[in-house]
PDB file of C-alpha atoms in Angstrom:
ATOM      1  CA  MET R   1     -19.489 145.394  46.361  1.00  0.00           C
ATOM      2  CA  PRO R   2     -18.415 144.523  49.923  1.00  0.00           C
ATOM      3  CA  LEU R   3     -17.603 140.876  50.563  1.00  0.00           C
ATOM      4  CA  SER R   4     -20.094 140.734  53.457  1.00  0.00           C
ATOM      5  CA  SER R   5     -22.921 141.119  50.948  1.00  0.00           C
ATOM      6  CA  GLN R   6     -21.472 138.280  48.861  1.00  0.00           C
ATOM      7  CA  LEU R   7     -21.145 135.684  51.607  1.00  0.00           C
ATOM      8  CA  LEU R   8     -24.067 133.590  50.376  1.00  0.00           C
ATOM      9  CA  PRO R   9     -22.861 133.497  46.735  1.00  0.00           C
ATOM     10  CA  LEU R  10     -19.331 132.777  48.017  1.00  0.00           C
ATOM     11  CA  PHE R  11     -20.627 129.928  50.172  1.00  0.00           C
ATOM     12  CA  LEU R  12     -22.617 128.443  47.260  1.00  0.00           C
ATOM     13  CA  PHE R  13     -19.643 128.766  44.882  1.00  0.00           C
ATOM     14  CA  ALA R  14     -17.370 127.046  47.396  1.00  0.00           C
ATOM     15  CA  LEU R  15     -19.977 124.347  48.070  1.00  0.00           C
ATOM     16  CA  ALA R  16     -20.334 123.557  44.369  1.00  0.00           C
ATOM     17  CA  GLY R  17     -16.578 123.214  44.054  1.00  0.00           C
ATOM     18  CA  ALA R  18     -16.255 121.093  47.178  1.00  0.00           C
ATOM     19  CA  LEU R  19     -19.127 118.667  46.578  1.00  0.00           C
ATOM     20  CA  THR R  20     -18.722 117.965  42.866  1.00  0.00           C
ATOM     21  CA  PRO R  21     -16.581 114.977  41.862  1.00  0.00           C
ATOM     22  CA  GLY R  22     -12.889 115.655  41.601  1.00  0.00           C
ATOM     23  CA  PRO R  23      -9.547 114.229  42.713  1.00  0.00           C
ATOM     24  CA  ASN R  24      -9.897 115.167  46.403  1.00  0.00           C
ATOM     25  CA  ASN R  25     -13.414 113.729  46.658  1.00  0.00           C
ATOM     26  CA  MET R  26     -12.512 110.533  44.840  1.00  0.00           C
ATOM     27  CA  ILE R  27      -9.471 110.058  47.069  1.00  0.00           C
ATOM     28  CA  SER R  28     -11.592 110.648  50.197  1.00  0.00           C
ATOM     29  CA  ALA R  29     -14.193 108.120  49.054  1.00  0.00           C
ATOM     30  CA  GLY R  30     -11.555 105.605  48.047  1.00  0.00           C
ATOM     31  CA  SER R  31      -9.609 106.076  51.258  1.00  0.00           C
ATOM     32  CA  GLY R  32     -12.808 105.756  53.300  1.00  0.00           C
ATOM     33  CA  ALA R  33     -13.572 102.477  51.575  1.00  0.00           C
ATOM     34  CA  ALA R  34     -10.038 101.143  51.812  1.00  0.00           C
ATOM     35  CA  PHE R  35      -8.954 102.385  55.236  1.00  0.00           C
ATOM     36  CA  GLY R  36     -12.112 103.471  57.060  1.00  0.00           C
ATOM     37  CA  PHE R  37     -13.423 106.923  57.965  1.00  0.00           C
ATOM     38  CA  ARG R  38     -11.203 107.576  60.991  1.00  0.00           C
ATOM     39  CA  ARG R  39      -7.971 106.790  59.141  1.00  0.00           C
ATOM     40  CA  THR R  40      -9.091 109.070  56.291  1.00  0.00           C
ATOM     41  CA  LEU R  41      -9.416 112.131  58.571  1.00  0.00           C
ATOM     42  CA  PRO R  42      -5.767 113.185  58.100  1.00  0.00           C
ATOM     43  CA  GLN R  43      -6.349 113.306  54.338  1.00  0.00           C
ATOM     44  CA  ILE R  44      -9.491 115.411  54.867  1.00  0.00           C
ATOM     45  CA  TRP R  45      -7.675 117.827  57.203  1.00  0.00           C
ATOM     46  CA  GLY R  46      -4.749 118.046  54.784  1.00  0.00           C
ATOM     47  CA  VAL R  47      -6.967 118.988  51.855  1.00  0.00           C
ATOM     48  CA  THR R  48      -8.866 121.528  53.971  1.00  0.00           C
ATOM     49  CA  VAL R  49      -5.733 123.254  55.267  1.00  0.00           C
ATOM     50  CA  GLY R  50      -3.770 122.901  52.025  1.00  0.00           C
ATOM     51  CA  PHE R  51      -6.512 124.346  49.853  1.00  0.00           C
ATOM     52  CA  SER R  52      -7.138 127.229  52.273  1.00  0.00           C
ATOM     53  CA  ILE R  53      -3.438 128.109  52.125  1.00  0.00           C
ATOM     54  CA  MET R  54      -3.548 127.885  48.326  1.00  0.00           C
ATOM     55  CA  VAL R  55      -6.449 130.363  48.212  1.00  0.00           C
ATOM     56  CA  VAL R  56      -4.448 132.847  50.299  1.00  0.00           C
ATOM     57  CA  ALA R  57      -1.366 132.351  48.092  1.00  0.00           C
ATOM     58  CA  VAL R  58      -3.403 132.908  44.919  1.00  0.00           C
ATOM     59  CA  GLY R  59      -5.025 135.985  46.432  1.00  0.00           C
ATOM     60  CA  MET R  60      -1.634 137.408  47.362  1.00  0.00           C
ATOM     61  CA  GLY R  61      -0.299 137.172  43.809  1.00  0.00           C
ATOM     62  CA  LEU R  62       0.691 133.575  43.062  1.00  0.00           C
ATOM     63  CA  GLY R  63      -2.262 133.262  40.673  1.00  0.00           C
ATOM     64  CA  THR R  64      -0.792 135.978  38.441  1.00  0.00           C
ATOM     65  CA  LEU R  65       2.494 134.097  38.155  1.00  0.00           C
ATOM     66  CA  PHE R  66       0.633 130.868  37.389  1.00  0.00           C
ATOM     67  CA  MET R  67      -1.353 132.520  34.586  1.00  0.00           C
ATOM     68  CA  THR R  68       1.685 134.186  32.977  1.00  0.00           C
ATOM     69  CA  ILE R  69       3.525 130.874  32.540  1.00  0.00           C
ATOM     70  CA  PRO R  70       1.230 128.846  30.228  1.00  0.00           C
ATOM     71  CA  TYR R  71       3.136 125.543  30.418  1.00  0.00           C
ATOM     72  CA  MET R  72       2.732 125.399  34.212  1.00  0.00           C
ATOM     73  CA  HIS R  73      -0.903 124.329  33.901  1.00  0.00           C
ATOM     74  CA  GLN R  74      -0.079 121.386  31.633  1.00  0.00           C
ATOM     75  CA  THR R  75       2.857 120.391  33.844  1.00  0.00           C
ATOM     76  CA  LEU R  76       0.627 120.393  36.920  1.00  0.00           C
ATOM     77  CA  LYS R  77      -1.936 118.264  35.095  1.00  0.00           C
ATOM     78  CA  ILE R  78       0.669 115.656  34.201  1.00  0.00           C
ATOM     79  CA  VAL R  79       2.280 115.533  37.658  1.00  0.00           C
ATOM     80  CA  GLY R  80      -1.130 115.484  39.368  1.00  0.00           C
ATOM     81  CA  SER R  81      -2.386 112.751  37.066  1.00  0.00           C
ATOM     82  CA  LEU R  82       0.612 110.517  37.715  1.00  0.00           C
ATOM     83  CA  TYR R  83       0.170 110.950  41.455  1.00  0.00           C
ATOM     84  CA  LEU R  84      -3.548 110.183  41.188  1.00  0.00           C
ATOM     85  CA  LEU R  85      -2.781 106.962  39.317  1.00  0.00           C
ATOM     86  CA  TYR R  86      -0.361 106.005  42.099  1.00  0.00           C
ATOM     87  CA  LEU R  87      -3.077 106.679  44.698  1.00  0.00           C
ATOM     88  CA  ALA R  88      -5.558 104.615  42.668  1.00  0.00           C
ATOM     89  CA  TRP R  89      -3.084 101.735  42.767  1.00  0.00           C
ATOM     90  CA  LYS R  90      -2.744 102.115  46.560  1.00  0.00           C
ATOM     91  CA  ILE R  91      -6.514 102.063  47.031  1.00  0.00           C
ATOM     92  CA  ALA R  92      -6.949  99.051  44.745  1.00  0.00           C
ATOM     93  CA  ASN R  93      -4.404  97.099  46.793  1.00  0.00           C
ATOM     94  CA  ALA R  94      -5.545  98.184  50.262  1.00  0.00           C
ATOM     95  CA  GLY R  95      -6.651  95.577  52.764  1.00  0.00           C
ATOM     96  CA  GLY R  96     -10.027  97.014  53.765  1.00  0.00           C
ATOM     97  CA  PRO R  97     -11.166  99.308  56.608  1.00  0.00           C
ATOM     98  CA  GLY R  98      -8.713  99.250  59.479  1.00  0.00           C
ATOM     99  CA  GLY R  99      -6.381  96.969  57.577  1.00  0.00           C
ATOM    100  CA  GLY R 100      -3.398  97.533  55.384  1.00  0.00           C
ATOM    101  CA  THR R 101       0.355  97.181  55.569  1.00  0.00           C
ATOM    102  CA  ALA R 102       3.073  99.833  55.645  1.00  0.00           C
ATOM    103  CA  MET R 103       2.726 100.076  51.871  1.00  0.00           C
ATOM    104  CA  GLU R 104      -1.005 100.656  52.129  1.00  0.00           C
ATOM    105  CA  LYS R 105      -1.337 103.658  54.422  1.00  0.00           C
ATOM    106  CA  PRO R 106      -3.827 106.451  53.770  1.00  0.00           C
ATOM    107  CA  MET R 107      -2.526 109.897  52.872  1.00  0.00           C
ATOM    108  CA  THR R 108      -1.106 112.006  55.687  1.00  0.00           C
ATOM    109  CA  VAL R 109      -2.048 115.619  56.439  1.00  0.00           C
ATOM    110  CA  LEU R 110       1.144 116.857  54.772  1.00  0.00           C
ATOM    111  CA  GLN R 111       0.787 114.662  51.689  1.00  0.00           C
ATOM    112  CA  SER R 112      -2.804 115.821  51.184  1.00  0.00           C
ATOM    113  CA  ALA R 113      -1.900 119.478  51.708  1.00  0.00           C
ATOM    114  CA  LEU R 114       0.989 119.264  49.248  1.00  0.00           C
ATOM    115  CA  PHE R 115      -1.176 117.434  46.718  1.00  0.00           C
ATOM    116  CA  GLN R 116      -3.270 120.595  46.322  1.00  0.00           C
ATOM    117  CA  TRP R 117      -0.346 122.230  44.530  1.00  0.00           C
ATOM    118  CA  VAL R 118      -0.502 119.637  41.730  1.00  0.00           C
ATOM    119  CA  ASN R 119      -4.290 119.253  41.764  1.00  0.00           C
ATOM    120  CA  PRO R 120      -5.638 120.992  38.647  1.00  0.00           C
ATOM    121  CA  LYS R 121      -9.193 121.203  40.044  1.00  0.00           C
ATOM    122  CA  ALA R 122      -7.897 122.954  43.176  1.00  0.00           C
ATOM    123  CA  TRP R 123      -6.022 125.448  40.996  1.00  0.00           C
ATOM    124  CA  THR R 124      -9.077 126.028  38.812  1.00  0.00           C
ATOM    125  CA  ILE R 125     -11.314 126.753  41.797  1.00  0.00           C
ATOM    126  CA  ALA R 126      -8.739 128.956  43.545  1.00  0.00           C
ATOM    127  CA  LEU R 127      -8.060 130.929  40.353  1.00  0.00           C
ATOM    128  CA  SER R 128     -11.811 131.400  39.869  1.00  0.00           C
ATOM    129  CA  ILE R 129     -13.004 132.137  43.383  1.00  0.00           C
ATOM    130  CA  VAL R 130     -10.397 134.760  44.329  1.00  0.00           C
ATOM    131  CA  PRO R 131     -11.040 137.216  41.464  1.00  0.00           C
ATOM    132  CA  ALA R 132     -14.794 136.618  41.668  1.00  0.00           C
ATOM    133  CA  PHE R 133     -15.035 137.648  45.328  1.00  0.00           C
ATOM    134  CA  THR R 134     -12.332 140.278  45.791  1.00  0.00           C
ATOM    135  CA  THR R 135     -12.564 143.988  45.038  1.00  0.00           C
ATOM    136  CA  VAL R 136     -10.311 145.215  42.239  1.00  0.00           C
ATOM    137  CA  GLY R 137      -7.983 147.844  43.680  1.00  0.00           C
ATOM    138  CA  GLY R 138      -9.620 147.507  47.084  1.00  0.00           C
ATOM    139  CA  ASP R 139      -7.852 148.432  50.317  1.00  0.00           C
ATOM    140  CA  ASN R 140      -8.962 145.258  52.109  1.00  0.00           C
ATOM    141  CA  LEU R 141      -7.635 142.625  49.707  1.00  0.00           C
ATOM    142  CA  PHE R 142      -5.900 140.576  52.412  1.00  0.00           C
ATOM    143  CA  ALA R 143      -9.010 140.562  54.621  1.00  0.00           C
ATOM    144  CA  GLU R 144     -11.181 139.542  51.653  1.00  0.00           C
ATOM    145  CA  VAL R 145      -8.801 136.717  50.740  1.00  0.00           C
ATOM    146  CA  VAL R 146      -8.748 135.492  54.358  1.00  0.00           C
ATOM    147  CA  VAL R 147     -12.571 135.419  54.437  1.00  0.00           C
ATOM    148  CA  ILE R 148     -12.627 133.445  51.170  1.00  0.00           C
ATOM    149  CA  SER R 149     -10.054 131.035  52.592  1.00  0.00           C
ATOM    150  CA  ILE R 150     -12.077 130.521  55.784  1.00  0.00           C
ATOM    151  CA  VAL R 151     -15.321 129.939  53.876  1.00  0.00           C
ATOM    152  CA  THR R 152     -13.687 127.417  51.540  1.00  0.00           C
ATOM    153  CA  GLY R 153     -12.207 125.605  54.543  1.00  0.00           C
ATOM    154  CA  ILE R 154     -15.558 125.513  56.342  1.00  0.00           C
ATOM    155  CA  VAL R 155     -17.180 124.035  53.230  1.00  0.00           C
ATOM    156  CA  THR R 156     -14.374 121.655  52.227  1.00  0.00           C
ATOM    157  CA  PHE R 157     -14.112 119.681  55.468  1.00  0.00           C
ATOM    158  CA  PRO R 158     -17.733 118.428  55.734  1.00  0.00           C
ATOM    159  CA  SER R 159     -17.907 117.842  51.975  1.00  0.00           C
ATOM    160  CA  LEU R 160     -14.916 115.513  52.105  1.00  0.00           C
ATOM    161  CA  CYS R 161     -16.351 113.866  55.229  1.00  0.00           C
ATOM    162  CA  LEU R 162     -19.470 113.008  53.210  1.00  0.00           C
ATOM    163  CA  TRP R 163     -17.397 111.411  50.465  1.00  0.00           C
ATOM    164  CA  ALA R 164     -15.215 109.505  52.943  1.00  0.00           C
ATOM    165  CA  GLY R 165     -18.306 108.398  54.883  1.00  0.00           C
ATOM    166  CA  PHE R 166     -19.889 107.152  51.671  1.00  0.00           C
ATOM    167  CA  GLY R 167     -16.798 105.088  50.881  1.00  0.00           C
ATOM    168  CA  ALA R 168     -16.580 103.697  54.414  1.00  0.00           C
ATOM    169  CA  LEU R 169     -20.296 102.829  54.478  1.00  0.00           C
ATOM    170  CA  LEU R 170     -20.054 101.070  51.147  1.00  0.00           C
ATOM    171  CA  ALA R 171     -17.124  99.004  52.388  1.00  0.00           C
ATOM    172  CA  ARG R 172     -19.016  98.039  55.560  1.00  0.00           C
ATOM    173  CA  LEU R 173     -22.124  97.002  53.636  1.00  0.00           C
ATOM    174  CA  LEU R 174     -19.987  94.812  51.410  1.00  0.00           C
ATOM    175  CA  SER R 175     -17.971  93.169  54.149  1.00  0.00           C
ATOM    176  CA  THR R 176     -16.586  89.908  52.751  1.00  0.00           C
ATOM    177  CA  PRO R 177     -12.964  90.022  51.518  1.00  0.00           C
ATOM    178  CA  ARG R 178     -14.094  89.501  47.920  1.00  0.00           C
ATOM    179  CA  GLN R 179     -16.698  92.288  48.177  1.00  0.00           C
ATOM    180  CA  GLN R 180     -14.143  94.612  49.802  1.00  0.00           C
ATOM    181  CA  ARG R 181     -11.723  93.962  46.956  1.00  0.00           C
ATOM    182  CA  ILE R 182     -14.466  94.870  44.500  1.00  0.00           C
ATOM    183  CA  VAL R 183     -15.197  98.093  46.432  1.00  0.00           C
ATOM    184  CA  ASN R 184     -11.485  98.943  46.440  1.00  0.00           C
ATOM    185  CA  TYR R 185     -11.261  98.320  42.692  1.00  0.00           C
ATOM    186  CA  VAL R 186     -14.328 100.464  42.024  1.00  0.00           C
ATOM    187  CA  MET R 187     -13.006 103.322  44.181  1.00  0.00           C
ATOM    188  CA  ALA R 188      -9.591 103.036  42.552  1.00  0.00           C
ATOM    189  CA  ALA R 189     -11.266 103.163  39.142  1.00  0.00           C
ATOM    190  CA  LEU R 190     -13.108 106.346  40.172  1.00  0.00           C
ATOM    191  CA  VAL R 191      -9.838 107.958  41.253  1.00  0.00           C
ATOM    192  CA  ALA R 192      -8.273 106.924  37.953  1.00  0.00           C
ATOM    193  CA  ALA R 193     -11.342 108.243  36.099  1.00  0.00           C
ATOM    194  CA  SER R 194     -10.767 111.641  37.686  1.00  0.00           C
ATOM    195  CA  VAL R 195      -7.512 111.704  35.719  1.00  0.00           C
ATOM    196  CA  VAL R 196      -9.532 111.484  32.512  1.00  0.00           C
ATOM    197  CA  MET R 197     -11.790 114.286  33.757  1.00  0.00           C
ATOM    198  CA  LEU R 198      -8.749 116.536  34.184  1.00  0.00           C
ATOM    199  CA  PHE R 199      -8.007 116.360  30.466  1.00  0.00           C
ATOM    200  CA  MET R 200     -11.569 116.896  29.219  1.00  0.00           C
TER     201      MET R 200
END
């Protein structure tokens, strides 16, 4: 079946993956609460670009290598989980929107893009979406993979903006230092809880 006839299912699949809770969304919400929406944009761009590149890499054969080495999945889970716990700590200790010290900076574009390679949810979605929407033995595999990558990017960016906006709005509504600390702790707890979700 040509990919053009599957654009709506592809869009819905990508939307479900992008909107549902996971490490990227929790980090966006936590960063929005801790650092504000504008300072969270690099993280959002990094996830969008990094995940799109991952989809292309999986489509071009990296997914096969990943699936033939069973221990890689568990290794990625452990590394990703440790990094998520570090990010939760950063969010918990952030100074509030627009604040923060050198030790409390939001993720950069590069950090967010690289995080996709140890993000088990990103791997799960990429390893699911590519085979579901490419033609086995088709002549246009690269073009199909590029379309999938573009669609996932188009869906990922606004989804993460929603999560970051939610975090930033929550922090603004609860504007006293004590309330902001509570928001930071709650967001950090949600990021840490996504670690538990990875092992369920």
